[in-house]
Amino acid sequence: MPMGHTATAQAGSGGLTATEHRLANGLRVVLSEDHLTPVAAVCLWYDVGSRHEVEGRTGLAHLFEHLMFQGSGQVKGNGHFELVQGAGGSLNGTTSFERTNYFETMPTHQLELALWLEADRMGSLLAALDEESMENQRDVVKNERRQRYDNVPYGTAFEKLTALAYPEGHPYHHTPIGSMADLDAATLEDAQAFFRTYYAPNNAVLSVVGDIDPEQTLAWIEKYFGSIPSHDGKQPPRDGTLPDIIGGQLREVVHEEVPARALMAAYRLPHDGTRACDAADLALTVLGGGESSRLHNRLVRRDRTAVAAGFGLLRLSGAPSLGWLDVKTSGGVEVPRIEEAVDEELARFAEEGPTPEEMERAQAQLEREWLDRLGTVSGRADELCRYAVLFGDPQLALTAVGRVLDVTADEVKAAARAHLRPDNRAVLVYEPVEPADEADGTDAPETDAHEGADK
């Protein structure tokens, strides 16, 4: 039977608790009781993402996320979706640089079904994986790339910026969607080897949160997951270490059919899980987190040179995080004018730091976001998995906000001064061009648009 420990509410956890257990095959299990509503969330994180991929096979982690919904040993075709939705539940999966996750939220009395389904595809997916399902999902992923990246305004901006911010050969140089060429090159044998290597119980964390009976839940987990063998062939991801500062400004100008000029930039920031990253998060929130932020007030409200201006943080644990700047210009405003104003605001903030009111507002905003995540059973299940996989301790999820609230204004100013500077960014400038049919004076032929099937 699984080994575990009892729940103890930690200071700053808001009374939330979680217990940890481990099966003999290495599967880590985290349980958190919450009887407020009669639902339960199941979340399964596999410690595999695009950073684990090798050159020539980018996009394989994301492709496999899709393949996991194409049937397993005892569930054929689209049966996973049909069974969960037929039981009144919801489900999906996502892939990032650092992990792949799968999740269901079910009525409490259907929890056993969700656990059985996840165990069946962990233990027997290869029994159903064939050339037909491989080709089907390859086409789905390629269509997703067209719809979300290649054929939408600014759609490849994230891909371009990460390629600039992380040098060639770095494990984060490419994004999880992968390239069309690599998707075409992936073989059934590649997918089978990928599954054997990464989709093993000792490379996963399973969390169950909600209206559960912990003893019964553990018994089901042991029953369905306990016999799945572990696998020891996984290689650690390539080293993502980089200097703290890029050391110069990397820049690319993109001429595309976009609605407006845009200035986007990625600043190299401290790794996730550090106090310095929390300080940088607060700095980005003050500068570009919503309509009360400095950049929105300066560019949108005061100067009226932009229609949107904001900062976001891409937290990464295996490489420097990225501070993401996104400004869409207003009318015929040129990008250099926007860039000059942004640099003025960043320099002023690095010199003065946040006001007490800005600190209070930023910390309250991040606290609300934390409460929103942990306030739902699905959000809490995801956070428990995240801290278990990336930092080794799911309990950190329950106290994360306390660490943000403990950061001082001086630390926020220091983070901005150290990282939000021109020699530490990759810059993307969008310049609109006329559509081809307008430029040559011809009308484009009419086409039927069909939204591609996706999970």
Short mmCIF file of C-alpha atoms in Angstrom, two decimals, residues 176-439:
data_model
loop_
_atom_site.label_atom_id
_atom_site.label_comp_id
_atom_site.label_asym_id
_atom_site.label_seq_id
_atom_site.Cartn_x
_atom_site.Cartn_y
_atom_site.Cartn_z
CA PRO A 176 6.21 23.40 -27.61
CA ILE A 177 4.20 23.66 -30.84
CA GLY A 178 7.22 22.50 -32.85
CA SER A 179 7.99 23.07 -36.52
CA MET A 180 6.04 21.74 -39.48
CA ALA A 181 9.13 19.93 -40.77
CA ASP A 182 9.74 18.16 -37.46
CA LEU A 183 6.07 17.22 -37.11
CA ASP A 184 6.22 15.66 -40.57
CA ALA A 185 9.43 13.83 -39.69
CA ALA A 186 8.12 12.20 -36.47
CA THR A 187 7.57 8.46 -36.85
CA LEU A 188 5.46 5.94 -34.98
CA GLU A 189 8.70 4.51 -33.57
CA ASP A 190 9.62 7.98 -32.25
CA ALA A 191 6.28 8.22 -30.48
CA GLN A 192 6.55 4.75 -28.99
CA ALA A 193 10.05 5.44 -27.64
CA PHE A 194 8.90 8.78 -26.27
CA PHE A 195 6.04 7.14 -24.40
CA ARG A 196 8.22 4.41 -22.90
CA THR A 197 10.74 6.97 -21.70
CA TYR A 198 8.52 9.64 -20.20
CA TYR A 199 5.03 8.25 -19.55
CA ALA A 200 6.01 6.13 -16.58
CA PRO A 201 4.66 6.37 -13.02
CA ASN A 202 8.04 7.33 -11.58
CA ASN A 203 8.07 10.35 -13.92
CA ALA A 204 4.64 11.63 -12.86
CA VAL A 205 2.72 13.31 -10.05
CA LEU A 206 -0.99 12.62 -9.54
CA SER A 207 -3.08 15.03 -7.47
CA VAL A 208 -6.71 14.57 -6.46
CA VAL A 209 -8.52 17.51 -4.88
CA GLY A 210 -12.08 18.01 -3.73
CA ASP A 211 -14.92 16.10 -2.10
CA ILE A 212 -12.95 12.90 -1.59
CA ASP A 213 -12.49 10.12 0.93
CA PRO A 214 -8.67 9.91 1.12
CA GLU A 215 -8.55 6.23 2.11
CA GLN A 216 -10.90 5.19 -0.68
CA THR A 217 -9.10 7.42 -3.18
CA LEU A 218 -5.72 5.91 -2.28
CA ALA A 219 -7.18 2.42 -2.58
CA TRP A 220 -8.40 3.20 -6.11
CA ILE A 221 -5.05 4.72 -7.06
CA GLU A 222 -3.22 1.65 -5.80
CA LYS A 223 -5.67 -0.62 -7.62
CA TYR A 224 -5.39 1.07 -11.00
CA PHE A 225 -1.86 2.56 -11.02
CA GLY A 226 0.03 0.22 -8.70
CA SER A 227 0.75 -2.49 -11.27
CA ILE A 228 2.14 -0.14 -13.95
CA PRO A 229 5.90 -0.70 -14.16
CA SER A 230 8.37 2.11 -13.66
CA HIS A 231 10.95 3.05 -16.30
CA ASP A 232 14.53 4.18 -15.68
CA GLY A 233 15.61 5.23 -19.17
CA LYS A 234 14.88 8.95 -18.88
CA GLN A 235 17.77 11.33 -19.47
CA PRO A 236 17.79 14.65 -17.58
CA PRO A 237 16.92 17.71 -19.66
CA ARG A 238 19.78 19.61 -21.17
CA ASP A 239 21.26 22.37 -19.06
CA GLY A 240 19.30 25.61 -19.46
CA THR A 241 21.77 27.80 -17.59
CA LEU A 242 22.45 31.22 -19.13
CA PRO A 243 24.07 34.44 -17.90
CA ASP A 244 21.77 36.67 -15.86
CA ILE A 245 21.94 39.39 -18.54
CA ILE A 246 21.82 38.92 -22.30
CA GLY A 247 24.55 41.53 -22.67
CA GLY A 248 23.09 43.35 -25.64
CA GLN A 249 19.85 44.09 -27.40
CA LEU A 250 18.68 41.43 -29.85
CA ARG A 251 16.28 42.77 -32.46
CA GLU A 252 14.12 41.62 -35.35
CA VAL A 253 11.75 43.62 -37.55
CA VAL A 254 8.77 41.69 -38.92
CA HIS A 255 6.82 42.94 -41.94
CA GLU A 256 3.42 41.20 -41.88
CA GLU A 257 -0.27 41.78 -42.42
CA VAL A 258 -1.09 42.94 -38.88
CA PRO A 259 -3.69 45.49 -37.68
CA ALA A 260 -1.15 47.87 -36.13
CA ARG A 261 2.48 48.40 -35.41
CA ALA A 262 3.65 46.59 -32.32
CA LEU A 263 6.59 46.58 -29.96
CA MET A 264 7.22 43.31 -28.15
CA ALA A 265 10.17 42.42 -25.98
CA ALA A 266 11.38 39.59 -23.77
CA TYR A 267 13.57 40.43 -20.76
CA ARG A 268 15.66 37.73 -19.13
CA LEU A 269 14.59 37.34 -15.47
CA PRO A 270 15.45 35.08 -12.50
CA HIS A 271 14.39 31.44 -12.37
CA ASP A 272 10.98 30.52 -10.98
CA GLY A 273 10.92 29.43 -7.37
CA THR A 274 13.26 32.20 -6.21
CA ARG A 275 12.59 35.32 -4.18
CA ALA A 276 14.16 37.34 -7.00
CA CYS A 277 11.56 35.99 -9.43
CA ASP A 278 8.76 37.03 -7.07
CA ALA A 279 10.29 40.52 -6.88
CA ALA A 280 10.44 40.68 -10.67
CA ASP A 281 6.80 39.56 -10.86
CA LEU A 282 5.80 42.47 -8.64
CA ALA A 283 7.85 44.88 -10.75
CA LEU A 284 6.12 43.72 -13.95
CA THR A 285 2.73 43.99 -12.24
CA VAL A 286 3.35 47.61 -11.23
CA LEU A 287 4.71 48.48 -14.66
CA GLY A 288 2.31 46.59 -16.90
CA GLY A 289 -0.24 44.55 -14.97
CA GLY A 290 -3.60 46.00 -15.97
CA GLU A 291 -5.19 49.38 -16.48
CA SER A 292 -3.73 50.89 -13.31
CA SER A 293 -0.16 50.09 -14.37
CA ARG A 294 2.46 52.69 -15.25
CA LEU A 295 2.78 51.72 -18.89
CA HIS A 296 -0.98 51.71 -19.47
CA ASN A 297 -1.31 55.11 -17.80
CA ARG A 298 1.58 56.57 -19.79
CA LEU A 299 1.01 55.11 -23.26
CA VAL A 300 -2.74 54.52 -23.44
CA ARG A 301 -4.25 57.15 -21.16
CA ARG A 302 -1.79 60.05 -21.19
CA ASP A 303 0.12 59.95 -24.48
CA ARG A 304 -2.58 58.04 -26.40
CA THR A 305 0.16 56.48 -28.50
CA ALA A 306 -0.97 52.91 -27.83
CA VAL A 307 -4.22 51.02 -27.68
CA ALA A 308 -2.78 48.35 -25.38
CA ALA A 309 0.33 48.12 -23.22
CA GLY A 310 1.20 45.43 -20.71
CA PHE A 311 3.81 43.21 -19.10
CA GLY A 312 3.54 39.52 -18.29
CA LEU A 313 5.81 36.93 -16.71
CA LEU A 314 6.63 33.52 -18.13
CA ARG A 315 7.91 31.65 -15.07
CA LEU A 316 10.48 28.97 -15.88
CA SER A 317 12.40 26.78 -13.46
CA GLY A 318 14.97 25.20 -15.78
CA ALA A 319 16.05 28.40 -17.53
CA PRO A 320 15.81 32.15 -16.94
CA SER A 321 12.21 33.33 -16.84
CA LEU A 322 10.99 35.91 -19.36
CA GLY A 323 9.32 39.26 -18.79
CA TRP A 324 7.06 39.77 -21.79
CA LEU A 325 6.30 43.31 -22.99
CA ASP A 326 3.48 43.81 -25.50
CA VAL A 327 2.49 47.22 -26.88
CA LYS A 328 0.12 47.81 -29.82
CA THR A 329 0.44 51.29 -31.27
CA SER A 330 -2.36 53.75 -31.92
CA GLY A 331 -3.00 55.16 -35.41
CA GLY A 332 0.16 56.04 -37.26
CA VAL A 333 2.43 56.22 -34.21
CA GLU A 334 5.93 54.97 -34.96
CA VAL A 335 7.56 52.30 -32.78
CA PRO A 336 10.65 54.39 -31.83
CA ARG A 337 8.36 56.85 -30.04
CA ILE A 338 6.80 53.99 -28.07
CA GLU A 339 10.16 52.45 -27.28
CA GLU A 340 11.52 55.74 -25.99
CA ALA A 341 8.56 56.14 -23.62
CA VAL A 342 8.89 52.55 -22.38
CA ASP A 343 12.59 53.03 -21.65
CA GLU A 344 11.83 56.25 -19.77
CA GLU A 345 9.30 54.50 -17.56
CA LEU A 346 11.58 51.53 -16.89
CA ALA A 347 14.52 53.77 -16.05
CA ARG A 348 12.37 55.88 -13.72
CA PHE A 349 11.08 52.79 -11.97
CA ALA A 350 14.59 51.34 -11.59
CA GLU A 351 15.66 54.60 -9.96
CA GLU A 352 12.65 55.26 -7.74
CA GLY A 353 11.05 51.87 -7.22
CA PRO A 354 7.35 51.36 -6.50
CA THR A 355 5.33 53.67 -4.27
CA PRO A 356 3.72 52.15 -1.17
CA GLU A 357 0.35 52.31 -2.93
CA GLU A 358 1.73 50.50 -5.99
CA MET A 359 3.29 47.79 -3.81
CA GLU A 360 0.03 47.26 -1.97
CA ARG A 361 -1.94 47.10 -5.20
CA ALA A 362 0.51 44.74 -6.93
CA GLN A 363 0.71 42.38 -3.99
CA ALA A 364 -3.08 42.37 -3.68
CA GLN A 365 -3.36 41.57 -7.41
CA LEU A 366 -0.97 38.61 -7.17
CA GLU A 367 -2.68 37.44 -3.99
CA ARG A 368 -6.05 37.49 -5.75
CA GLU A 369 -4.63 35.48 -8.64
CA TRP A 370 -3.26 32.93 -6.16
CA LEU A 371 -6.62 32.71 -4.39
CA ASP A 372 -8.38 32.28 -7.74
CA ARG A 373 -6.13 29.33 -8.59
CA LEU A 374 -6.37 27.62 -5.23
CA GLY A 375 -10.05 28.47 -4.81
CA THR A 376 -11.11 25.87 -7.39
CA VAL A 377 -10.42 22.17 -7.06
CA SER A 378 -8.93 22.03 -10.55
CA GLY A 379 -6.67 25.03 -9.97
CA ARG A 380 -5.43 23.66 -6.66
CA ALA A 381 -4.78 20.23 -8.16
CA ASP A 382 -2.71 21.83 -10.90
CA GLU A 383 -0.69 23.96 -8.46
CA LEU A 384 0.05 20.97 -6.22
CA CYS A 385 1.37 19.06 -9.22
CA ARG A 386 3.39 22.04 -10.39
CA TYR A 387 5.26 22.49 -7.14
CA ALA A 388 5.80 18.74 -6.78
CA VAL A 389 7.24 18.30 -10.28
CA LEU A 390 9.26 21.49 -10.61
CA PHE A 391 10.34 22.09 -6.99
CA GLY A 392 9.94 18.73 -5.30
CA ASP A 393 7.44 19.90 -2.67
CA PRO A 394 3.69 20.26 -3.33
CA GLN A 395 3.21 21.96 0.05
CA LEU A 396 4.89 25.06 -1.39
CA ALA A 397 1.74 25.67 -3.45
CA LEU A 398 -0.26 26.35 -0.30
CA THR A 399 2.09 29.07 0.98
CA ALA A 400 3.27 30.68 -2.27
CA VAL A 401 1.42 33.93 -1.71
CA GLY A 402 3.13 34.49 1.64
CA ARG A 403 6.49 34.63 -0.12
CA VAL A 404 5.18 37.25 -2.56
CA LEU A 405 3.74 39.35 0.26
CA ASP A 406 7.10 39.19 2.07
CA VAL A 407 9.00 40.87 -0.79
CA THR A 408 10.03 44.47 -0.08
CA ALA A 409 9.86 47.55 -2.29
CA ASP A 410 13.67 47.72 -2.30
CA GLU A 411 13.83 44.19 -3.69
CA VAL A 412 11.36 45.10 -6.41
CA LYS A 413 13.42 48.15 -7.36
CA ALA A 414 16.59 46.04 -7.38
CA ALA A 415 14.99 43.46 -9.66
CA ALA A 416 13.95 46.15 -12.12
CA ARG A 417 17.35 47.80 -12.06
CA ALA A 418 19.16 44.50 -12.63
CA HIS A 419 16.96 43.11 -15.40
CA LEU A 420 14.60 45.62 -17.05
CA ARG A 421 17.23 47.36 -19.15
CA PRO A 422 17.95 47.69 -22.87
CA ASP A 423 20.97 45.36 -22.87
CA ASN A 424 18.86 42.52 -21.48
CA ARG A 425 16.10 42.11 -23.99
CA ALA A 426 15.09 40.55 -27.26
CA VAL A 427 12.93 42.96 -29.28
CA LEU A 428 10.36 42.28 -31.96
CA VAL A 429 9.00 45.17 -34.04
CA TYR A 430 5.95 44.61 -36.23
CA GLU A 431 5.48 46.81 -39.28
CA PRO A 432 2.18 46.32 -41.18
CA VAL A 433 2.13 45.59 -44.90
CA GLU A 434 -0.83 45.68 -47.28
CA PRO A 435 -2.61 42.39 -47.96
CA ALA A 436 -1.41 40.82 -51.20
CA ASP A 437 -4.82 41.14 -52.89
CA GLU A 438 -4.96 44.87 -52.12
CA ALA A 439 -1.37 45.48 -53.10
#
